[in-house]
Amino acid sequence: MMILYDYWRSSAAYRVRIALNLKGVSYGQIPVDLRLGEQSQEVHLRRQPQGLVPALQINEGEFLTQSLAILEWLEEVRPDPAMLPRDTTMRAMTRSLMNQVAADIHPLNNLRVLKYLVDDLGISDEQKTQWYHHWIGVGFSALEKQLVDGPYCMGDMLTYADVCLVPQVYNAYRFDVPMDDFPRIRAVYDHCLTLSAFAEAAPEQQVGT
Ligand SMILES: N[C@@H](CCC(=O)N[C@@H](CS)C(=O)NCC(=O)O)C(=O)O
């Protein structure tokens, strides 16, 4: 059985939990407590040399890292149900949305970045919140313009774009980002949470919360 090394509030791990559920893969979970710094311990660095979650153990001693790489791998080994459109243009557009969340929005607001801003550069908690809200606002404003009529990011088809978006929206709510200007994003989020694959992957449903 595959084992996901994750943390309940990690949005990168949340993406992988949703994808595993959608693909119908049963998996075990081992929490890596980011609050306690377990991600930087030697034992975890052997799984994920960057000191991040998630890491997915697919065989004894064999780990996959980087949530988008894991999503793509799952699509290859478990093509049904498809999480990327068949049409090559739509596929590229889906991957663009995935990358906007995972490569442009999320890294700026990751724990280690926020910690560095506070601990090393000495910004206040208020400035940290301002930073967080700013970069979510920039990213979501652009995303909002690209979403077509729902219920999903890509219209009728549930895709990995939704799998990436939902955890980021969860995080935005957690940090009290004003969401009034993003009705399409909110609609996708609300709809996805009605699906069991998303609901069961939610942070509050994980052990060690
Ligand atoms: N690009 C990576 C990002 C992984 C990542 O940043 N994980 C965060 C949690 S969402 C983490 O482990 N942070 C630990 C830290 O910042 O020390 C992926 O998609 O897997």
Short mmCIF file of C-alpha atoms and ligand atoms in Angstrom, two decimals:
data_model
loop_
_atom_site.label_atom_id
_atom_site.label_comp_id
_atom_site.label_asym_id
_atom_site.label_seq_id
_atom_site.Cartn_x
_atom_site.Cartn_y
_atom_site.Cartn_z
CA MET A 1 0.00 0.00 0.00
CA MET A 2 1.18 3.51 -0.77
CA ILE A 3 2.01 5.74 2.16
CA LEU A 4 1.58 9.48 2.10
CA TYR A 5 3.83 11.45 4.39
CA ASP A 6 1.78 14.54 4.96
CA TYR A 7 0.61 17.24 7.30
CA TRP A 8 -3.03 18.07 7.80
CA ARG A 9 -2.68 21.76 6.98
CA SER A 10 -0.24 21.40 4.11
CA SER A 11 -1.95 22.49 0.93
CA ALA A 12 0.55 20.60 -1.24
CA ALA A 13 -0.28 17.39 0.65
CA TYR A 14 -3.99 18.24 0.48
CA ARG A 15 -3.70 18.26 -3.35
CA VAL A 16 -2.27 14.75 -3.28
CA ARG A 17 -4.91 13.47 -0.84
CA ILE A 18 -7.67 14.74 -3.14
CA ALA A 19 -6.03 13.19 -6.21
CA LEU A 20 -5.53 9.81 -4.52
CA ASN A 21 -9.19 9.84 -3.46
CA LEU A 22 -10.39 10.80 -6.94
CA LYS A 23 -8.33 8.01 -8.46
CA GLY A 24 -9.68 5.52 -5.95
CA VAL A 25 -6.27 4.66 -4.54
CA SER A 26 -6.24 3.46 -0.95
CA TYR A 27 -3.25 4.75 0.97
CA GLY A 28 -1.81 4.97 4.43
CA GLN A 29 -0.83 8.25 6.01
CA ILE A 30 2.04 9.18 8.27
CA PRO A 31 1.96 12.71 9.62
CA VAL A 32 5.08 14.86 9.53
CA ASP A 33 4.45 17.61 12.05
CA LEU A 34 5.54 20.90 10.50
CA ARG A 35 4.92 22.74 13.78
CA LEU A 36 7.57 20.56 15.43
CA GLY A 37 10.01 20.86 12.52
CA GLU A 38 9.83 17.15 11.69
CA GLN A 39 10.17 18.01 8.00
CA SER A 40 13.82 18.94 8.58
CA GLN A 41 14.80 15.78 10.43
CA GLU A 42 17.22 13.39 8.77
CA VAL A 43 14.65 10.62 8.54
CA HIS A 44 12.31 12.84 6.53
CA LEU A 45 15.09 14.30 4.38
CA ARG A 46 15.72 10.77 3.14
CA ARG A 47 12.14 10.78 1.86
CA GLN A 48 11.99 14.39 0.68
CA PRO A 49 15.47 15.98 0.39
CA GLN A 50 14.01 19.50 0.33
CA GLY A 51 12.49 19.04 3.77
CA LEU A 52 8.92 19.51 2.59
CA VAL A 53 5.71 17.52 2.51
CA PRO A 54 4.27 15.64 0.75
CA ALA A 55 6.28 12.54 -0.06
CA LEU A 56 4.52 9.48 -1.42
CA GLN A 57 6.08 6.10 -0.78
CA ILE A 58 5.14 3.91 -3.74
CA ASN A 59 7.40 0.96 -2.92
CA GLU A 60 9.66 0.04 -0.04
CA GLY A 61 12.27 2.82 0.05
CA GLU A 62 10.94 4.48 -3.10
CA PHE A 63 9.47 7.97 -2.70
CA LEU A 64 7.87 10.43 -5.08
CA THR A 65 8.08 14.12 -4.23
CA GLN A 66 6.56 17.37 -5.51
CA SER A 67 2.78 17.31 -5.54
CA LEU A 68 2.39 18.15 -9.24
CA ALA A 69 4.81 15.40 -10.23
CA ILE A 70 2.79 13.01 -8.06
CA LEU A 71 -0.46 14.14 -9.70
CA GLU A 72 1.01 13.60 -13.16
CA TRP A 73 2.37 10.19 -12.16
CA LEU A 74 -1.06 9.19 -10.87
CA GLU A 75 -2.61 10.26 -14.16
CA GLU A 76 -0.17 7.96 -15.97
CA VAL A 77 -0.54 4.89 -13.75
CA ARG A 78 -4.26 5.36 -13.09
CA PRO A 79 -5.72 7.06 -16.16
CA ASP A 80 -9.32 6.57 -14.98
CA PRO A 81 -11.00 8.81 -14.11
CA ALA A 82 -9.06 11.29 -16.25
CA MET A 83 -8.06 14.46 -14.45
CA LEU A 84 -6.64 16.19 -17.52
CA PRO A 85 -8.71 16.97 -20.64
CA ARG A 86 -8.00 14.94 -23.80
CA ASP A 87 -7.78 18.04 -25.95
CA THR A 88 -4.16 19.19 -25.95
CA THR A 89 -5.01 22.89 -25.73
CA MET A 90 -7.36 22.30 -22.80
CA ARG A 91 -4.69 20.14 -21.17
CA ALA A 92 -2.17 22.95 -21.42
CA MET A 93 -4.72 25.41 -20.02
CA THR A 94 -5.40 23.06 -17.10
CA ARG A 95 -1.69 22.73 -16.41
CA SER A 96 -1.36 26.49 -16.58
CA LEU A 97 -3.96 26.88 -13.81
CA MET A 98 -2.24 24.14 -11.79
CA ASN A 99 1.07 25.95 -12.10
CA GLN A 100 -0.37 29.35 -11.28
CA VAL A 101 -1.41 27.94 -7.91
CA ALA A 102 1.48 25.59 -7.22
CA ALA A 103 4.39 27.51 -8.73
CA ASP A 104 3.38 31.15 -8.38
CA ILE A 105 0.90 31.58 -5.51
CA HIS A 106 1.75 28.87 -3.01
CA PRO A 107 5.57 29.21 -2.74
CA LEU A 108 5.35 32.86 -1.69
CA ASN A 109 3.18 31.96 1.27
CA ASN A 110 4.79 28.75 2.36
CA LEU A 111 5.64 28.25 6.03
CA ARG A 112 9.41 28.54 5.59
CA VAL A 113 9.04 31.77 3.59
CA LEU A 114 6.73 33.36 6.17
CA LYS A 115 9.03 32.18 8.96
CA TYR A 116 12.05 33.72 7.23
CA LEU A 117 10.23 37.03 6.81
CA VAL A 118 9.38 37.13 10.50
CA ASP A 119 12.38 35.46 12.15
CA ASP A 120 15.23 36.66 9.91
CA LEU A 121 14.00 39.86 8.28
CA GLY A 122 12.05 40.98 11.33
CA ILE A 123 8.72 41.89 9.77
CA SER A 124 5.73 42.17 12.10
CA ASP A 125 2.78 39.79 12.16
CA GLU A 126 0.71 42.55 10.60
CA GLN A 127 3.16 42.85 7.71
CA LYS A 128 3.20 39.09 7.33
CA THR A 129 -0.58 39.12 6.93
CA GLN A 130 -0.29 41.98 4.45
CA TRP A 131 2.26 39.97 2.44
CA TYR A 132 0.02 36.91 2.47
CA HIS A 133 -3.11 38.82 1.44
CA HIS A 134 -1.22 40.70 -1.26
CA TRP A 135 0.11 37.63 -3.07
CA ILE A 136 -3.13 35.70 -2.77
CA GLY A 137 -4.96 38.73 -4.15
CA VAL A 138 -2.58 39.02 -7.12
CA GLY A 139 -2.85 35.32 -7.90
CA PHE A 140 -6.59 34.97 -7.39
CA SER A 141 -7.40 38.12 -9.41
CA ALA A 142 -5.69 36.58 -12.42
CA LEU A 143 -7.27 33.16 -11.85
CA GLU A 144 -10.74 34.63 -11.47
CA LYS A 145 -10.53 36.07 -15.01
CA GLN A 146 -9.60 32.72 -16.48
CA LEU A 147 -12.33 30.57 -14.98
CA VAL A 148 -15.12 29.76 -17.38
CA ASP A 149 -18.67 28.97 -16.31
CA GLY A 150 -18.48 26.26 -13.67
CA PRO A 151 -19.04 24.15 -11.86
CA TYR A 152 -15.28 23.49 -12.26
CA CYS A 153 -12.27 25.57 -13.24
CA MET A 154 -12.41 24.08 -16.74
CA GLY A 155 -16.19 24.09 -17.05
CA ASP A 156 -17.96 20.73 -16.95
CA MET A 157 -14.88 18.63 -16.34
CA LEU A 158 -13.35 18.10 -12.92
CA THR A 159 -9.60 18.41 -13.40
CA TYR A 160 -6.35 18.77 -11.52
CA ALA A 161 -6.88 22.55 -11.71
CA ASP A 162 -9.64 22.11 -9.11
CA VAL A 163 -7.41 19.78 -7.12
CA CYS A 164 -4.83 22.57 -6.89
CA LEU A 165 -7.27 25.42 -6.36
CA VAL A 166 -9.30 24.04 -3.46
CA PRO A 167 -6.42 23.75 -0.93
CA GLN A 168 -5.26 27.26 -1.81
CA VAL A 169 -8.74 28.64 -1.18
CA TYR A 170 -8.90 26.74 2.11
CA ASN A 171 -5.68 28.49 3.06
CA ALA A 172 -6.94 31.89 1.98
CA TYR A 173 -10.01 31.50 4.21
CA ARG A 174 -7.77 30.40 7.04
CA PHE A 175 -5.78 33.63 6.76
CA ASP A 176 -8.96 35.75 6.40
CA VAL A 177 -8.28 36.88 2.86
CA PRO A 178 -11.28 38.91 1.61
CA MET A 179 -12.88 36.69 -1.04
CA ASP A 180 -15.73 38.95 -2.24
CA ASP A 181 -13.98 39.77 -5.50
CA PHE A 182 -13.60 36.12 -6.47
CA PRO A 183 -17.12 34.73 -6.98
CA ARG A 184 -16.06 32.13 -9.57
CA ILE A 185 -13.27 30.83 -7.39
CA ARG A 186 -15.67 30.62 -4.44
CA ALA A 187 -18.25 28.79 -6.55
CA VAL A 188 -15.71 26.17 -7.66
CA TYR A 189 -14.54 25.74 -4.08
CA ASP A 190 -18.07 25.36 -2.70
CA HIS A 191 -19.01 22.87 -5.39
CA CYS A 192 -15.87 20.74 -5.01
CA LEU A 193 -16.39 20.46 -1.25
CA THR A 194 -19.68 18.65 -1.93
CA LEU A 195 -17.67 15.78 -3.49
CA SER A 196 -16.50 13.07 -1.13
CA ALA A 197 -12.96 12.95 -2.59
CA PHE A 198 -12.49 16.57 -1.57
CA ALA A 199 -14.42 16.42 1.70
CA GLU A 200 -12.48 13.38 2.93
CA ALA A 201 -9.16 15.03 2.05
CA ALA A 202 -9.99 18.19 4.01
CA PRO A 203 -7.49 19.17 6.71
CA GLU A 204 -9.99 18.75 9.54
CA GLN A 205 -10.60 15.14 8.52
CA GLN A 206 -6.94 14.12 8.96
CA VAL A 207 -5.35 12.48 11.96
CA GLY A 208 -3.15 14.67 14.11
CA THR A 209 -5.20 17.83 13.55
N1 LIG B 1 6.26 22.48 -4.54
C1 LIG B 1 6.12 21.59 -3.42
C2 LIG B 1 5.76 22.40 -2.22
C3 LIG B 1 5.79 21.57 -0.96
C4 LIG B 1 5.65 22.47 0.24
O1 LIG B 1 6.01 23.66 0.18
N2 LIG B 1 5.15 21.92 1.37
C5 LIG B 1 4.99 22.72 2.54
C6 LIG B 1 3.63 22.51 3.17
S1 LIG B 1 2.34 23.03 2.08
C7 LIG B 1 6.03 22.33 3.57
O2 LIG B 1 6.37 21.19 3.71
N3 LIG B 1 6.53 23.33 4.30
C8 LIG B 1 7.47 23.09 5.32
C9 LIG B 1 8.27 24.30 5.62
O3 LIG B 1 8.02 25.35 5.00
O4 LIG B 1 9.16 24.20 6.46
C10 LIG B 1 5.05 20.54 -3.73
O5 LIG B 1 4.14 20.87 -4.49
O6 LIG B 1 5.13 19.41 -3.24
#
